[in-house]
Backbone as a ProteinNet text record, in pm:
[ID]
protein_1_A
[PRIMARY]
AALGGKLYVLGGITYTGSGKGSPSPRARIQEAMSYDPAQDKWTRLADPPVPVSGWQGAAYGNRHIIVVGGASTLWNDVPFVYDTKADRWMRIDSPLPPGGLFNDSGVCLIGDTIYVAGGEGPGGSHFNHFLVGRIKPCGGSEALRPPAANSAT
[TERTIARY]
-1145.4	-1285.7	-1313.9	-1412.2	-1452.4	-1600.2	-1635	-1773.1	-1789.2	-1895.8	-1926.3	-1816.8	-1745.7	-1639.6	-1510.2	-1499.1	-1376.9	-1320	-1190.6	-1119.7	-1093.2	-1116.8	-1094.8	-983.5	-882.7	-771.4	-783.5	-805	-839.6	-735.5	-653.8	-549.7	-435.8	-357.6	-245.5	-127.1	-12.9	109	225.6	320.6	441.4	561.2	661	781.9	890.6	964.3	1073.4	1201.7	1313.4	1440.6	1476	1591.8	1643.6	1586.9	1557.9	1506.6	1611	1739	1845.6	1864.4	1847.3	1868.4	1750.7	1653.9	1535.2	1420.6	1299.7	1187.2	1201.4	1158.9	1164.1	1067.2	1105.6	1007.3	890.7	772.7	656.6	565	486.9	389	257.5	149	17.1	-26.4	-103.2	-141.7	-286	-308.7	-443.7	-485.8	-496.9	-536.1	-629.8	-705.8	-792.3	-785.7	-787.7	-780.9	-878.4	-925	-1001.2	-929	-943.6	-884	-994.5	-1002.9	-1099.7	-1023.7	-1032.8	-956.5	-1002.2	-1128	-1176.2	-1104.9	-1068	-997.9	-849.7	-806.3	-669.6	-633.8	-720.2	-705.4	-724	-629.7	-639.9	-698.5	-784.3	-844.9	-828.3	-780.9	-769	-908.3	-938.2	-1067.9	-1051.9	-1163.3	-1159.4	-1075.6	-995.6	-911	-995.2	-953.7	-1020.4	-1010	-1099.4	-1098.7	-971.4	-905.6	-782.5	-685	-553.4	-458.8	-463.7	-506	-526.7	-463.8	-404.9	-359	-427.8	-441.5	-494.5	-644.2	-716.8	-862.4	-910.2	-1024.6	-1076.7	-1212.9	-1239.8	-1366.4	-1444.5	-1575	-1664.1	-1774.2	-1813.7	-1918.4	-2053	-2129.3	-2264.1	-2356.9	-2450.3	-2539.8	-2462.9	-2509.1	-2444	-2361.5	-2335.8	-2258.3	-2170	-2183.2	-2109.1	-2007.1	-1900.7	-1801.7	-1789.7	-1811	-1799.8	-1661.9	-1589.4	-1455.3	-1451.1	-1381.6	-1372.1	-1228.6	-1196.8	-1067.5	-955.1	-834.5	-716.9	-650.4	-542.8	-466.9	-427.1	-433.9	-386.6	-281.5	-296.4	-207.6	-250.8	-377.8	-433.8	-506.6	-542.7	-623	-761.7	-815.2	-940.6	-1060.7	-1154	-1277.2	-1398.9	-1375.9	-1485.6	-1501.5	-1616.3	-1640.2	-1670.9	-1629.8	-1658.2	-1724.8	-1791.5	-1854	-1799.8	-1758.1	-1719.4	-1831.4	-1883	-1989	-1921.5	-1925.5	-1855.1	-1919.1	-2047.2	-2115	-2088.8	-2091.5	-2071.6	-1924.9	-1837.2	-1695.6	-1679.8	-1743.1	-1730.2	-1732	-1677.1	-1667.7	-1769	-1822.2	-1912.7	-1870.6	-1895	-1866.3	-1992.7	-1979.6	-2093.1	-2097.6	-2215.8	-2229.8	-2188.5	-2212.5	-2182.4	-2037.2	-1958.8	-1821.4	-1821.4	-1705.4	-1690.4	-1705.4	-1740.3	-1760	-1628.1	-1634.5	-1510.5	-1431.4	-1302.3	-1218.6	-1219.7	-1299.2	-1308.9	-1206.7	-1087.1	-978.9	-889.9	-895.6	-815.2	-779.5	-678.3	-612.9	-606.1	-618.4	-600.7	-696.4	-820.2	-919.5	-987.1	-1062.8	-1144.2	-1282.1	-1334.1	-1464.4	-1546.4	-1673.7	-1764.5	-1904.3	-1983.7	-2123.5	-2211.6	-2316.9	-2420.3	-2551.5	-2614.3	-2734.8	-2700.3	-2770.3	-2744.2	-2659.8	-2598.6	-2519.5	-2371.8	-2292.2	-2147.5	-2080.7	-1980.9	-1905.6	-1760.2	-1701.5	-1561.6	-1493.3	-1388.8	-1322.6	-1173.2	-1122	-978.9	-914.6	-783	-707.9	-597.8	-524.5	-415.4	-459.5	-427.6	-464.3	-344.2	-366.9	-257.2	-143.7	-22	94.7	127.7	64.1	93.9	19.7	-72.5	-150.5	-241.8	-275.5	-363.4	-491.3	-601.9	-732.8	-804.9	-891.3	-981.1	-1124.6	-1141.4	-1274.6	-1362.2	-1488.4	-1587.2	-1703.4	-1716.3	-1819.3	-1920.3	-2043.2	-2151.9	-2226.1	-2259.4	-2336.6	-2441.8	-2543	-2650.9	-2644.2	-2645.1	-2641.7	-2784.1	-2800.9	-2929.7	-2910.3	-2955.1	-2923.6	-2956.9	-3061.3	-3098.6	-3053.8	-2994.3	-2961	-2833.9	-2729.9	-2604.5	-2607	-2560.2	-2557.5	-2572.9	-2614.6	-2608.9	-2463	-2423.2	-2284.2	-2253.9	-2132.9	-2090.4	-2086.8	-2122	-2125.3	-2087.1	-2041.9	-2018.5	-2150.6	-2149.2	-2274.2	-2330.3	-2461.2	-2526.5	-2470.3	-2459.9	-2402.2	-2480.4	-2610	-2691.8	-2713.4	-2636.2	-2654.5	-2598	-2644.1	-2601.4	-2475.8	-2403.7	-2284.2	-2161.9
-2526.9	-2544.3	-2693.5	-2726.8	-2866.2	-2879.6	-2988.6	-3013.5	-3161.3	-3221.6	-3360.3	-3458.6	-3433.8	-3524.9	-3510.3	-3407	-3383.9	-3246.3	-3234.5	-3108.6	-3055.8	-2927	-2865.1	-2762	-2775.5	-2682.5	-2612.8	-2481.2	-2405.1	-2296.2	-2313.4	-2216.2	-2225	-2118.5	-2114.4	-2041.9	-2059.8	-1994.3	-2090.3	-2084.8	-2165.2	-2071.6	-2099.5	-2018	-2091	-2015.9	-2072.9	-1999.7	-2060	-1995.9	-2007.9	-1954.5	-1970.9	-1870.5	-1750.2	-1648	-1589.7	-1622.7	-1572.9	-1423.1	-1346.7	-1203	-1124.6	-1189.5	-1120.1	-1220.3	-1170.9	-1264.9	-1356.3	-1477.3	-1572.8	-1532	-1554.1	-1536.3	-1631.9	-1591.6	-1676.8	-1677.7	-1782.3	-1796.4	-1842.7	-1782	-1823.4	-1947.8	-2031.2	-2161	-2156.8	-2203.9	-2212.2	-2358.9	-2417	-2556.8	-2570	-2677	-2710.2	-2861.4	-2900.2	-3041.9	-3068.3	-3192.8	-3234.6	-3353.6	-3364.9	-3476.8	-3549.2	-3679.8	-3764.7	-3845.2	-3806	-3877.3	-4021.8	-4052.5	-4190.6	-4284.3	-4231.7	-4313.1	-4277.2	-4175.7	-4124.6	-4097.3	-4017.5	-3996.2	-3849.1	-3798	-3663.9	-3673.5	-3577.6	-3573.3	-3433.4	-3426.4	-3298.1	-3253.9	-3125.1	-3067.6	-2967.1	-2913.5	-2808.8	-2692	-2634	-2521.6	-2399.6	-2322.6	-2195.6	-2104.1	-2005.3	-1916.8	-1833.6	-1806.7	-1728.3	-1792.2	-1772.4	-1820.1	-1725.8	-1775.6	-1690.9	-1754.9	-1672	-1716.3	-1630.4	-1683.4	-1605.5	-1585	-1649.2	-1637.6	-1744.8	-1722.3	-1813.6	-1864	-1989.9	-2050.8	-2100.8	-2106.5	-2160.8	-2239.7	-2349.6	-2435.7	-2364.9	-2381	-2325.9	-2439.4	-2474.4	-2585.6	-2716	-2808.7	-2940	-2963	-2855.1	-2877.7	-2762.1	-2645.1	-2528.3	-2479.2	-2420.2	-2351	-2210.2	-2112.4	-1973	-1924	-1861.5	-1811.2	-1660.9	-1590.1	-1444.4	-1400.9	-1280.6	-1218.7	-1280.1	-1267.2	-1322.8	-1226.2	-1272.9	-1192.1	-1277.9	-1217	-1279	-1182.4	-1133.9	-1026.1	-896.2	-887.7	-776.2	-833.1	-748.7	-792.3	-826	-936.1	-989.6	-938.2	-872.1	-827.9	-902.6	-1011.7	-1088.6	-1220.9	-1241.8	-1372	-1479.1	-1601.5	-1714.5	-1825.7	-1914.8	-2032.8	-2155.2	-2255.1	-2383.3	-2482	-2546.3	-2647	-2783.4	-2844.1	-2970.4	-3087.8	-3079.9	-3189.8	-3183.2	-3061.5	-3044.2	-3020.8	-3002.2	-2972.6	-2853.8	-2740.9	-2620.6	-2496.6	-2390.4	-2261.8	-2164.9	-2077.4	-1971.4	-1842.3	-1732.9	-1601.4	-1547.7	-1486.6	-1419	-1277.6	-1234.4	-1105.7	-985.7	-989.5	-874.2	-877.4	-772.5	-768.4	-731.3	-743.4	-696.1	-544.7	-484	-338.9	-265.2	-134	-56.2	-72.8	-91	-114.6	-260.1	-343.3	-484.4	-569.9	-518.8	-594.6	-648.3	-777.5	-833.8	-977.4	-1020.6	-1147.8	-1215.6	-1345.6	-1420.2	-1378.2	-1353.1	-1316.9	-1442.3	-1426.6	-1536	-1530.1	-1644.3	-1648.6	-1763	-1736.6	-1845.2	-1811.6	-1914.5	-1900.5	-1960.8	-1888.5	-1939.6	-1917	-2025.8	-2012.9	-1944.6	-1835.9	-1759.2	-1635.1	-1626.7	-1509.2	-1545.2	-1464.3	-1484.2	-1374.9	-1414.7	-1322.6	-1325.8	-1207.6	-1196.1	-1104.3	-1153.9	-1076.8	-1064.6	-943.8	-918.6	-945	-949	-980.1	-880.1	-908.2	-822.9	-754	-625.8	-550.3	-520.7	-446.3	-410.1	-341.8	-373.7	-313.6	-369.6	-480.7	-541.9	-481.7	-388.8	-330.9	-437.6	-423.8	-520.2	-450.4	-522.4	-463.9	-539.9	-470	-534.4	-524	-533.8	-531.3	-641.4	-615	-718.8	-690.9	-773.3	-753.8	-866.8	-834.1	-931.5	-922.7	-1037.5	-1040.4	-1148.3	-1132.9	-1231.5	-1297.9	-1430.7	-1506.9	-1519.3	-1490.9	-1512.4	-1630.5	-1750.4	-1870.8	-1865	-1797.6	-1796.4	-1670.4	-1577.5	-1452.2	-1387.9	-1464	-1405.6	-1380.2	-1263.9	-1229.9	-1080.4	-1037.9	-896.7	-864.9	-742.9	-704.8	-717.9	-759.4	-764.2	-622.1	-605.9	-473.8	-486.1	-376.4	-382.1	-405.2	-472.5	-494.1	-362.3	-357.1	-237.6	-204	-75.2	-30.7	-82.3	-102.6	-147.8	-298.2	-371.4	-516.7	-579.6	-697.8	-767.4	-849.9	-831.6	-910.9	-856.2
97.2	135	149.5	227.8	247	214.3	144.9	106.2	75.4	125.9	94.5	130.6	238.9	281	203.7	118.5	41.4	72.4	52.4	65.6	-74.7	-96	-226.6	-216.3	-302.7	-310.1	-444.7	-440.8	-560.8	-584.7	-688.2	-717.7	-618.5	-611	-518.2	-578.5	-515.6	-562.1	-541.1	-630.7	-616.1	-624	-543.9	-542.9	-619.2	-699.3	-777.3	-740.5	-762	-731.5	-585.3	-550.3	-414.3	-316.3	-362.8	-273.8	-180.9	-201.1	-113.4	-136.3	-29.9	-37.7	-92.3	-150.1	-201.3	-209.7	-219.7	-230	-351.5	-335.2	-446	-555.9	-682.1	-788.5	-764.3	-804.3	-779.9	-900.7	-907.9	-1015.4	-954.9	-998.3	-951.5	-1028.3	-960.7	-1015.3	-1063.3	-1184.2	-1240.6	-1243.2	-1124.4	-1109.8	-991.4	-991.3	-877.9	-857	-730.4	-694.5	-580.7	-573.3	-455.3	-393.7	-262.3	-190.2	-115.6	-136.4	-67.6	37.2	165.9	268.4	288.4	259.1	274.9	178.1	59.7	-39.7	-50.8	25.2	16	-129.9	-196.8	-340.7	-377.1	-458.3	-515.8	-655.6	-692.4	-825.5	-883.6	-1008.1	-1078.1	-1121.6	-1102.3	-1136.4	-1249.8	-1296.6	-1398.5	-1347.3	-1436.6	-1397.8	-1362.5	-1261.3	-1233.3	-1355.6	-1367.9	-1484.6	-1497	-1385.6	-1384.8	-1285.6	-1306.3	-1205.7	-1085.5	-971.4	-854	-731.3	-647.9	-516.3	-411.4	-292.4	-182	-180.8	-271.3	-260.5	-166.1	-107.8	-7.4	-50.3	-20.7	-59.2	60.1	41.8	144.3	75.1	137.1	80.9	85.5	-22.9	-31.7	-74.3	11	-19.7	-21.7	-106.3	-109.2	-235.5	-314.5	-436.6	-480.8	-422.5	-470.2	-368.2	-421.1	-339.5	-395.8	-311	-352	-310	-405.3	-376.9	-401.7	-312.7	-323.3	-297.6	-345.8	-319.8	-399.9	-346.9	-411.2	-507.4	-566	-660	-778.4	-896.1	-1019.3	-1073.1	-1195.3	-1238.9	-1171.9	-1134.4	-1058.3	-938	-843.7	-729.9	-780.8	-734.6	-787.1	-708.3	-777.9	-712.4	-766	-838.7	-897.5	-822.9	-758	-694	-799.4	-771.6	-859.4	-779.6	-851.3	-791.1	-862.6	-785.8	-843.3	-813.5	-917.6	-905	-895.6	-777.7	-755.2	-828.1	-860.6	-931.7	-1082.1	-1138.7	-1283.1	-1319.3	-1219.8	-1241.6	-1336.2	-1297.4	-1379.7	-1291.6	-1346.3	-1278.8	-1337.3	-1252.4	-1295.7	-1227.1	-1293.9	-1237.6	-1172.4	-1055.7	-993.1	-1049.5	-1091.6	-1159.3	-1075.4	-946.1	-860.9	-815.9	-850.4	-800.2	-652.6	-591.7	-454.7	-455.4	-343.3	-340.1	-357.6	-389.3	-397.3	-268.1	-281.8	-164.6	-121.5	-189.1	-152.7	-223.6	-238.9	-301.4	-190.8	-167.6	-61.2	-89.6	-21.1	-40.6	96.8	100.9	226.4	337.5	303.1	404.4	458.3	563.4	615.2	551.9	508.9	442.5	499.2	525.7	562.6	513.5	498.3	457.7	564.9	599.8	688.5	615.4	573.1	490.6	360.2	327.6	205.9	232.4	348.6	384.1	385.7	312.7	308	391	468.9	553.1	508.7	487.4	447	547.9	612.1	717.5	692.2	709.6	706.2	572.1	572.9	452.8	425.2	319.7	275	147.3	134.6	15.7	-71.2	-181.1	-270.4	-194.4	-232.1	-169.5	-32.6	6	134.4	252	224.9	334.6	393.6	519.6	586.1	629.7	619.3	646.1	755.3	823.3	917.4	866.2	733.7	672.4	730.4	735.2	763.3	670	565.9	464.8	471.7	439.5	442.8	310.6	252.7	128.9	134.2	53.6	46.4	-90.6	-93.2	-217.3	-269.7	-398.3	-464.3	-558.5	-521.4	-597.9	-746.5	-787.4	-929	-999.9	-929.3	-995.1	-945.9	-924	-878.6	-730	-689.6	-547.6	-532.3	-416	-384.8	-359.3	-388.8	-363.1	-215.1	-186.5	-47	6.8	130.8	191	337.6	397.4	541.6	613.3	729.1	801	851.8	870.3	921.8	1059.3	1087.4	1214	1333.8	1317.7	1430.1	1430.7	1348.3	1344.6	1470.7	1499.6	1621.6	1599.8	1490.1	1462.6	1529.6
[MASK]
+++++++++++++++++++++++++++++++++++++++++++++++++++++++++++++++++++++++++++++++++++++++++++++++++++++++++++++++++++++++++++++++++++++++++++++++++++++++++

């Protein structure tokens, strides 16, 4: 995600071993970093609440990054918010809807509306989901849901 002239890298995965003949063993990363291209400087941030790979973040307002999806020991259905000013993580009360377990999806925010598209699900399945949610700044968020059938999206 990008916000305030910085790039934010939140979590991830690292591969260990040779991987010859079979997939490499992997470990999810419970770290967060920001990169300031104006200073060519990386900064370590507060660790995410769980080691997650494949979640996607989008800037919200001038200080928050909302992250959804991904996988830890289980597929993650809990959205989180990273506060770039306070360097802390918060959990959003509303989980993703049933079936909203996905990894490596596309995420963007326009105003208070979050859009989540596509991704990989448990067992390597791929989805063409398109979910829409409304952020409630003082009270969590409404659950993400598919857009209305008659919407202009």
